[in-house]
Amino acid sequence: MRVSRVLAAVLSCGLLAAADFVVGTADAQQPPPAVTVAPAAVMDLRESVDLTGTVVAIQKVDMRARVSGFIEKVNFEDGQKVSAGTALYQVEDGAYRAALQEIEGSIAAAEAQRDLAILERDRAQRLIATNTVAQATLDTANAQLKKAEADILRLKGSKQTAELNLSYTKILAPFDGVVGLTAVDVGALVTPESGTLVTLTRLDPIHAEFPVATSLYFSYRERVEKGEISGGANVSIVLPNGTEYPQKGTIDFVASTVSQGTDTVTVRAQFPNPGGVLLDGTLVRVVLEQSDRQDVLAVPQQAVQRDQQGAFVMVVDANSKVELRRVEVSRSSRGQAVVAKGLKEGENVITEGVGEVRPGITVDAVTATTTGG
């Protein structure tokens, strides 16, 4: 009985030793975790801010009739680009030409009356010199001449009005732009009370207006005055489909008052728009970026982890050992985290596989093909 127990104990110890040997061998053969690293690099990451803006046409007018009449011609297609001076509509002008002719005839008659009044005045002056007529005759002649001259002046004013009315029968485009949908067609009767006939919009160049919070605006001015950043800014637009508009803008207006309802300052930038891509009223994302270079030390944003003590990264040293490194991140831009303290240029930080590692272990590190920025 005692021999059986001793034999069982010996066999048991042997099996445990064999099991330990197998586990130890497995641990020894376990490969190090594979991770992707990226070096901390100095790059131009200028400070930027994203704001919501609205595209606003520089010029936009509702074309209206200034005289009454029937539309004789519509000289454009809906949505067409037109040049300044283009006759968009032609109102029948026969009655206005006739009115102008009538006034011109009245002016000719009044001028004849004036010439006759001059002759009568001159005759009266000669006769009064010889005491042939009374002074009253000369006074009457002078009065008739003044009346004739006044009639001419009045009729010339009426002629100017008639000429204006005749010119208004052509409804002209005041600037280069794009017409909208016409509200009337040939044969329609229009009057000054008819309302908008068509809207003309100038799209090139074009404005983008966007509100800036007063806190951000005053902080920006303060930093400019201290020399921390430059006063210039690059302005770009991101379209509703997420693509960036290729043309850059220039700030040309900053409001002098604050909107009390939103506590913001309205800022406006002008953009070239030769292709008409930007449309009046479009909501866009406006990106303001420092115009001067800002070279900073940065790592991919996904490399930065956070816990109760703050931000940290996992650094892989020259011996492929992992180290937890506390860092101070000042800001993020274009997928990069700007590191103010805790890292040096060239140190590798883990960007992928960080969840599989812990400080002190050895890893199989592969450098990412790109570091962004």
JSON list of C-alpha atoms in Angstrom, two decimals, residues 134-296:
[
{"chain": "A", "resi": 134, "resn": "ALA", "atom": "CA", "xyz": [-46.54, 153.42, -75.39]},
{"chain": "A", "resi": 135, "resn": "GLN", "atom": "CA", "xyz": [-44.22, 151.73, -72.89]},
{"chain": "A", "resi": 136, "resn": "ALA", "atom": "CA", "xyz": [-47.02, 149.24, -72.18]},
{"chain": "A", "resi": 137, "resn": "THR", "atom": "CA", "xyz": [-46.62, 147.78, -75.68]},
{"chain": "A", "resi": 138, "resn": "LEU", "atom": "CA", "xyz": [-42.96, 146.96, -75.02]},
{"chain": "A", "resi": 139, "resn": "ASP", "atom": "CA", "xyz": [-43.80, 145.50, -71.63]},
{"chain": "A", "resi": 140, "resn": "THR", "atom": "CA", "xyz": [-46.38, 143.20, -73.22]},
{"chain": "A", "resi": 141, "resn": "ALA", "atom": "CA", "xyz": [-43.91, 142.09, -75.86]},
{"chain": "A", "resi": 142, "resn": "ASN", "atom": "CA", "xyz": [-41.31, 141.24, -73.20]},
{"chain": "A", "resi": 143, "resn": "ALA", "atom": "CA", "xyz": [-43.88, 139.26, -71.23]},
{"chain": "A", "resi": 144, "resn": "GLN", "atom": "CA", "xyz": [-44.91, 137.28, -74.32]},
{"chain": "A", "resi": 145, "resn": "LEU", "atom": "CA", "xyz": [-41.25, 136.43, -74.99]},
{"chain": "A", "resi": 146, "resn": "LYS", "atom": "CA", "xyz": [-40.71, 135.19, -71.45]},
{"chain": "A", "resi": 147, "resn": "LYS", "atom": "CA", "xyz": [-43.87, 133.09, -71.65]},
{"chain": "A", "resi": 148, "resn": "ALA", "atom": "CA", "xyz": [-42.66, 131.50, -74.89]},
{"chain": "A", "resi": 149, "resn": "GLU", "atom": "CA", "xyz": [-39.28, 130.69, -73.37]},
{"chain": "A", "resi": 150, "resn": "ALA", "atom": "CA", "xyz": [-40.98, 129.19, -70.29]},
{"chain": "A", "resi": 151, "resn": "ASP", "atom": "CA", "xyz": [-43.18, 127.03, -72.53]},
{"chain": "A", "resi": 152, "resn": "ILE", "atom": "CA", "xyz": [-40.08, 125.70, -74.28]},
{"chain": "A", "resi": 153, "resn": "LEU", "atom": "CA", "xyz": [-38.40, 124.91, -70.96]},
{"chain": "A", "resi": 154, "resn": "ARG", "atom": "CA", "xyz": [-41.52, 123.06, -69.73]},
{"chain": "A", "resi": 155, "resn": "LEU", "atom": "CA", "xyz": [-41.84, 121.08, -72.93]},
{"chain": "A", "resi": 156, "resn": "LYS", "atom": "CA", "xyz": [-38.17, 120.10, -72.85]},
{"chain": "A", "resi": 157, "resn": "GLY", "atom": "CA", "xyz": [-38.74, 118.68, -69.38]},
{"chain": "A", "resi": 158, "resn": "SER", "atom": "CA", "xyz": [-41.70, 116.70, -70.73]},
{"chain": "A", "resi": 159, "resn": "LYS", "atom": "CA", "xyz": [-39.47, 115.47, -73.56]},
{"chain": "A", "resi": 160, "resn": "GLN", "atom": "CA", "xyz": [-36.91, 114.15, -71.05]},
{"chain": "A", "resi": 161, "resn": "THR", "atom": "CA", "xyz": [-39.69, 112.27, -69.24]},
{"chain": "A", "resi": 162, "resn": "ALA", "atom": "CA", "xyz": [-40.94, 110.84, -72.52]},
{"chain": "A", "resi": 163, "resn": "GLU", "atom": "CA", "xyz": [-37.41, 109.76, -73.48]},
{"chain": "A", "resi": 164, "resn": "LEU", "atom": "CA", "xyz": [-36.98, 108.05, -70.11]},
{"chain": "A", "resi": 165, "resn": "ASN", "atom": "CA", "xyz": [-40.30, 106.23, -70.48]},
{"chain": "A", "resi": 166, "resn": "LEU", "atom": "CA", "xyz": [-39.27, 105.11, -73.96]},
{"chain": "A", "resi": 167, "resn": "SER", "atom": "CA", "xyz": [-35.92, 103.84, -72.61]},
{"chain": "A", "resi": 168, "resn": "TYR", "atom": "CA", "xyz": [-37.74, 101.93, -69.87]},
{"chain": "A", "resi": 169, "resn": "THR", "atom": "CA", "xyz": [-39.45, 99.80, -72.52]},
{"chain": "A", "resi": 170, "resn": "LYS", "atom": "CA", "xyz": [-36.13, 97.95, -72.67]},
{"chain": "A", "resi": 171, "resn": "ILE", "atom": "CA", "xyz": [-35.48, 96.28, -69.32]},
{"chain": "A", "resi": 172, "resn": "LEU", "atom": "CA", "xyz": [-31.68, 96.08, -69.17]},
{"chain": "A", "resi": 173, "resn": "ALA", "atom": "CA", "xyz": [-29.34, 93.98, -67.05]},
{"chain": "A", "resi": 174, "resn": "PRO", "atom": "CA", "xyz": [-27.45, 96.41, -64.75]},
{"chain": "A", "resi": 175, "resn": "PHE", "atom": "CA", "xyz": [-24.43, 94.05, -64.35]},
{"chain": "A", "resi": 176, "resn": "ASP", "atom": "CA", "xyz": [-23.00, 90.74, -65.53]},
{"chain": "A", "resi": 177, "resn": "GLY", "atom": "CA", "xyz": [-24.81, 87.86, -63.90]},
{"chain": "A", "resi": 178, "resn": "VAL", "atom": "CA", "xyz": [-27.11, 84.86, -64.14]},
{"chain": "A", "resi": 179, "resn": "VAL", "atom": "CA", "xyz": [-30.85, 85.22, -64.61]},
{"chain": "A", "resi": 180, "resn": "GLY", "atom": "CA", "xyz": [-33.33, 83.05, -62.79]},
{"chain": "A", "resi": 181, "resn": "LEU", "atom": "CA", "xyz": [-36.78, 81.90, -63.92]},
{"chain": "A", "resi": 182, "resn": "THR", "atom": "CA", "xyz": [-38.84, 84.46, -65.80]},
{"chain": "A", "resi": 183, "resn": "ALA", "atom": "CA", "xyz": [-42.23, 85.25, -64.27]},
{"chain": "A", "resi": 184, "resn": "VAL", "atom": "CA", "xyz": [-43.74, 86.56, -67.54]},
{"chain": "A", "resi": 185, "resn": "ASP", "atom": "CA", "xyz": [-43.70, 85.61, -71.20]},
{"chain": "A", "resi": 186, "resn": "VAL", "atom": "CA", "xyz": [-44.33, 87.34, -74.52]},
{"chain": "A", "resi": 187, "resn": "GLY", "atom": "CA", "xyz": [-47.78, 88.94, -74.59]},
{"chain": "A", "resi": 188, "resn": "ALA", "atom": "CA", "xyz": [-48.06, 89.46, -70.86]},
{"chain": "A", "resi": 189, "resn": "LEU", "atom": "CA", "xyz": [-49.16, 92.87, -69.63]},
{"chain": "A", "resi": 190, "resn": "VAL", "atom": "CA", "xyz": [-46.74, 94.35, -67.12]},
{"chain": "A", "resi": 191, "resn": "THR", "atom": "CA", "xyz": [-46.92, 97.45, -64.95]},
{"chain": "A", "resi": 192, "resn": "PRO", "atom": "CA", "xyz": [-44.70, 98.92, -62.22]},
{"chain": "A", "resi": 193, "resn": "GLU", "atom": "CA", "xyz": [-46.96, 97.05, -59.79]},
{"chain": "A", "resi": 194, "resn": "SER", "atom": "CA", "xyz": [-46.44, 93.67, -61.47]},
{"chain": "A", "resi": 195, "resn": "GLY", "atom": "CA", "xyz": [-43.66, 92.68, -59.09]},
{"chain": "A", "resi": 196, "resn": "THR", "atom": "CA", "xyz": [-40.47, 90.81, -59.93]},
{"chain": "A", "resi": 197, "resn": "LEU", "atom": "CA", "xyz": [-40.12, 89.75, -63.56]},
{"chain": "A", "resi": 198, "resn": "VAL", "atom": "CA", "xyz": [-36.82, 87.89, -63.05]},
{"chain": "A", "resi": 199, "resn": "THR", "atom": "CA", "xyz": [-33.95, 87.89, -60.54]},
{"chain": "A", "resi": 200, "resn": "LEU", "atom": "CA", "xyz": [-30.43, 88.68, -61.71]},
{"chain": "A", "resi": 201, "resn": "THR", "atom": "CA", "xyz": [-27.56, 87.41, -59.56]},
{"chain": "A", "resi": 202, "resn": "ARG", "atom": "CA", "xyz": [-23.85, 88.12, -59.85]},
{"chain": "A", "resi": 203, "resn": "LEU", "atom": "CA", "xyz": [-21.86, 85.01, -58.90]},
{"chain": "A", "resi": 204, "resn": "ASP", "atom": "CA", "xyz": [-18.27, 85.99, -59.70]},
{"chain": "A", "resi": 205, "resn": "PRO", "atom": "CA", "xyz": [-16.73, 87.01, -57.40]},
{"chain": "A", "resi": 206, "resn": "ILE", "atom": "CA", "xyz": [-18.86, 85.92, -54.45]},
{"chain": "A", "resi": 207, "resn": "HIS", "atom": "CA", "xyz": [-18.89, 86.34, -50.68]},
{"chain": "A", "resi": 208, "resn": "ALA", "atom": "CA", "xyz": [-18.97, 83.92, -47.78]},
{"chain": "A", "resi": 209, "resn": "GLU", "atom": "CA", "xyz": [-20.28, 85.39, -44.52]},
{"chain": "A", "resi": 210, "resn": "PHE", "atom": "CA", "xyz": [-19.70, 83.64, -41.21]},
{"chain": "A", "resi": 211, "resn": "PRO", "atom": "CA", "xyz": [-20.19, 84.51, -37.52]},
{"chain": "A", "resi": 212, "resn": "VAL", "atom": "CA", "xyz": [-17.20, 84.44, -35.18]},
{"chain": "A", "resi": 213, "resn": "ALA", "atom": "CA", "xyz": [-17.75, 84.15, -31.43]},
{"chain": "A", "resi": 214, "resn": "THR", "atom": "CA", "xyz": [-16.65, 87.31, -29.63]},
{"chain": "A", "resi": 215, "resn": "SER", "atom": "CA", "xyz": [-14.48, 85.29, -27.24]},
{"chain": "A", "resi": 216, "resn": "LEU", "atom": "CA", "xyz": [-12.57, 83.81, -30.18]},
{"chain": "A", "resi": 217, "resn": "TYR", "atom": "CA", "xyz": [-12.38, 87.16, -31.96]},
{"chain": "A", "resi": 218, "resn": "PHE", "atom": "CA", "xyz": [-10.91, 89.02, -28.96]},
{"chain": "A", "resi": 219, "resn": "SER", "atom": "CA", "xyz": [-8.50, 86.19, -28.12]},
{"chain": "A", "resi": 220, "resn": "TYR", "atom": "CA", "xyz": [-7.25, 86.29, -31.70]},
{"chain": "A", "resi": 221, "resn": "ARG", "atom": "CA", "xyz": [-6.68, 90.06, -31.59]},
{"chain": "A", "resi": 222, "resn": "GLU", "atom": "CA", "xyz": [-4.91, 89.80, -28.25]},
{"chain": "A", "resi": 223, "resn": "ARG", "atom": "CA", "xyz": [-2.53, 87.11, -29.56]},
{"chain": "A", "resi": 224, "resn": "VAL", "atom": "CA", "xyz": [-1.81, 89.17, -32.67]},
{"chain": "A", "resi": 225, "resn": "GLU", "atom": "CA", "xyz": [-0.96, 92.21, -30.52]},
{"chain": "A", "resi": 226, "resn": "LYS", "atom": "CA", "xyz": [1.39, 90.06, -28.41]},
{"chain": "A", "resi": 227, "resn": "GLY", "atom": "CA", "xyz": [3.10, 88.75, -31.54]},
{"chain": "A", "resi": 228, "resn": "GLU", "atom": "CA", "xyz": [2.19, 85.14, -30.81]},
{"chain": "A", "resi": 229, "resn": "ILE", "atom": "CA", "xyz": [0.53, 84.71, -34.21]},
{"chain": "A", "resi": 230, "resn": "SER", "atom": "CA", "xyz": [0.39, 86.71, -37.42]},
{"chain": "A", "resi": 231, "resn": "GLY", "atom": "CA", "xyz": [-2.58, 88.85, -38.34]},
{"chain": "A", "resi": 232, "resn": "GLY", "atom": "CA", "xyz": [-3.04, 87.18, -41.72]},
{"chain": "A", "resi": 233, "resn": "ALA", "atom": "CA", "xyz": [-5.26, 84.21, -42.40]},
{"chain": "A", "resi": 234, "resn": "ASN", "atom": "CA", "xyz": [-5.85, 81.80, -45.27]},
{"chain": "A", "resi": 235, "resn": "VAL", "atom": "CA", "xyz": [-9.56, 81.33, -45.93]},
{"chain": "A", "resi": 236, "resn": "SER", "atom": "CA", "xyz": [-10.94, 78.22, -47.57]},
{"chain": "A", "resi": 237, "resn": "ILE", "atom": "CA", "xyz": [-14.37, 76.67, -48.05]},
{"chain": "A", "resi": 238, "resn": "VAL", "atom": "CA", "xyz": [-15.53, 73.08, -47.65]},
{"chain": "A", "resi": 239, "resn": "LEU", "atom": "CA", "xyz": [-18.61, 72.37, -49.76]},
{"chain": "A", "resi": 240, "resn": "PRO", "atom": "CA", "xyz": [-21.68, 70.50, -48.45]},
{"chain": "A", "resi": 241, "resn": "ASN", "atom": "CA", "xyz": [-20.46, 67.27, -50.11]},
{"chain": "A", "resi": 242, "resn": "GLY", "atom": "CA", "xyz": [-17.21, 67.44, -48.11]},
{"chain": "A", "resi": 243, "resn": "THR", "atom": "CA", "xyz": [-14.90, 68.55, -50.93]},
{"chain": "A", "resi": 244, "resn": "GLU", "atom": "CA", "xyz": [-12.70, 71.61, -50.54]},
{"chain": "A", "resi": 245, "resn": "TYR", "atom": "CA", "xyz": [-13.34, 74.48, -52.93]},
{"chain": "A", "resi": 246, "resn": "PRO", "atom": "CA", "xyz": [-10.08, 75.01, -54.86]},
{"chain": "A", "resi": 247, "resn": "GLN", "atom": "CA", "xyz": [-10.05, 78.81, -54.77]},
{"chain": "A", "resi": 248, "resn": "LYS", "atom": "CA", "xyz": [-8.83, 80.62, -51.64]},
{"chain": "A", "resi": 249, "resn": "GLY", "atom": "CA", "xyz": [-10.60, 83.65, -50.24]},
{"chain": "A", "resi": 250, "resn": "THR", "atom": "CA", "xyz": [-9.63, 87.01, -48.80]},
{"chain": "A", "resi": 251, "resn": "ILE", "atom": "CA", "xyz": [-11.28, 88.63, -45.78]},
{"chain": "A", "resi": 252, "resn": "ASP", "atom": "CA", "xyz": [-12.68, 91.99, -46.89]},
{"chain": "A", "resi": 253, "resn": "PHE", "atom": "CA", "xyz": [-15.06, 92.92, -44.07]},
{"chain": "A", "resi": 254, "resn": "VAL", "atom": "CA", "xyz": [-15.34, 92.61, -40.29]},
{"chain": "A", "resi": 255, "resn": "ALA", "atom": "CA", "xyz": [-18.46, 94.00, -38.67]},
{"chain": "A", "resi": 256, "resn": "SER", "atom": "CA", "xyz": [-18.07, 96.89, -36.24]},
{"chain": "A", "resi": 257, "resn": "THR", "atom": "CA", "xyz": [-20.95, 95.68, -34.07]},
{"chain": "A", "resi": 258, "resn": "VAL", "atom": "CA", "xyz": [-21.73, 92.47, -32.18]},
{"chain": "A", "resi": 259, "resn": "SER", "atom": "CA", "xyz": [-24.93, 90.53, -32.81]},
{"chain": "A", "resi": 260, "resn": "GLN", "atom": "CA", "xyz": [-26.67, 90.66, -29.45]},
{"chain": "A", "resi": 261, "resn": "GLY", "atom": "CA", "xyz": [-28.71, 87.54, -30.09]},
{"chain": "A", "resi": 262, "resn": "THR", "atom": "CA", "xyz": [-25.73, 85.27, -30.80]},
{"chain": "A", "resi": 263, "resn": "ASP", "atom": "CA", "xyz": [-22.80, 87.22, -29.27]},
{"chain": "A", "resi": 264, "resn": "THR", "atom": "CA", "xyz": [-20.89, 86.94, -32.56]},
{"chain": "A", "resi": 265, "resn": "VAL", "atom": "CA", "xyz": [-19.09, 89.22, -35.00]},
{"chain": "A", "resi": 266, "resn": "THR", "atom": "CA", "xyz": [-19.92, 88.85, -38.69]},
{"chain": "A", "resi": 267, "resn": "VAL", "atom": "CA", "xyz": [-16.88, 88.37, -40.93]},
{"chain": "A", "resi": 268, "resn": "ARG", "atom": "CA", "xyz": [-16.94, 88.24, -44.72]},
{"chain": "A", "resi": 269, "resn": "ALA", "atom": "CA", "xyz": [-14.51, 86.80, -47.25]},
{"chain": "A", "resi": 270, "resn": "GLN", "atom": "CA", "xyz": [-14.48, 87.18, -51.03]},
{"chain": "A", "resi": 271, "resn": "PHE", "atom": "CA", "xyz": [-13.82, 84.23, -53.34]},
{"chain": "A", "resi": 272, "resn": "PRO", "atom": "CA", "xyz": [-13.25, 83.98, -57.09]},
{"chain": "A", "resi": 273, "resn": "ASN", "atom": "CA", "xyz": [-16.08, 81.96, -58.62]},
{"chain": "A", "resi": 274, "resn": "PRO", "atom": "CA", "xyz": [-15.41, 81.80, -62.38]},
{"chain": "A", "resi": 275, "resn": "GLY", "atom": "CA", "xyz": [-17.15, 78.44, -62.83]},
{"chain": "A", "resi": 276, "resn": "GLY", "atom": "CA", "xyz": [-20.21, 79.40, -60.79]},
{"chain": "A", "resi": 277, "resn": "VAL", "atom": "CA", "xyz": [-19.68, 76.47, -58.39]},
{"chain": "A", "resi": 278, "resn": "LEU", "atom": "CA", "xyz": [-20.56, 78.56, -55.34]},
{"chain": "A", "resi": 279, "resn": "LEU", "atom": "CA", "xyz": [-24.26, 79.40, -55.33]},
{"chain": "A", "resi": 280, "resn": "ASP", "atom": "CA", "xyz": [-26.01, 82.16, -53.44]},
{"chain": "A", "resi": 281, "resn": "GLY", "atom": "CA", "xyz": [-27.41, 80.90, -50.12]},
{"chain": "A", "resi": 282, "resn": "THR", "atom": "CA", "xyz": [-25.30, 77.71, -49.87]},
{"chain": "A", "resi": 283, "resn": "LEU", "atom": "CA", "xyz": [-24.33, 76.64, -46.33]},
{"chain": "A", "resi": 284, "resn": "VAL", "atom": "CA", "xyz": [-20.60, 75.87, -46.22]},
{"chain": "A", "resi": 285, "resn": "ARG", "atom": "CA", "xyz": [-17.81, 75.19, -43.73]},
{"chain": "A", "resi": 286, "resn": "VAL", "atom": "CA", "xyz": [-15.32, 78.05, -43.63]},
{"chain": "A", "resi": 287, "resn": "VAL", "atom": "CA", "xyz": [-11.78, 77.21, -42.51]},
{"chain": "A", "resi": 288, "resn": "LEU", "atom": "CA", "xyz": [-9.54, 80.01, -41.21]},
{"chain": "A", "resi": 289, "resn": "GLU", "atom": "CA", "xyz": [-5.87, 79.07, -41.05]},
{"chain": "A", "resi": 290, "resn": "GLN", "atom": "CA", "xyz": [-2.78, 81.04, -40.06]},
{"chain": "A", "resi": 291, "resn": "SER", "atom": "CA", "xyz": [-0.98, 82.40, -43.11]},
{"chain": "A", "resi": 292, "resn": "ASP", "atom": "CA", "xyz": [2.54, 82.00, -41.61]},
{"chain": "A", "resi": 293, "resn": "ARG", "atom": "CA", "xyz": [4.27, 78.65, -41.07]},
{"chain": "A", "resi": 294, "resn": "GLN", "atom": "CA", "xyz": [3.97, 77.09, -37.62]},
{"chain": "A", "resi": 295, "resn": "ASP", "atom": "CA", "xyz": [6.53, 74.30, -37.24]},
{"chain": "A", "resi": 296, "resn": "VAL", "atom": "CA", "xyz": [5.60, 72.12, -34.26]}
]
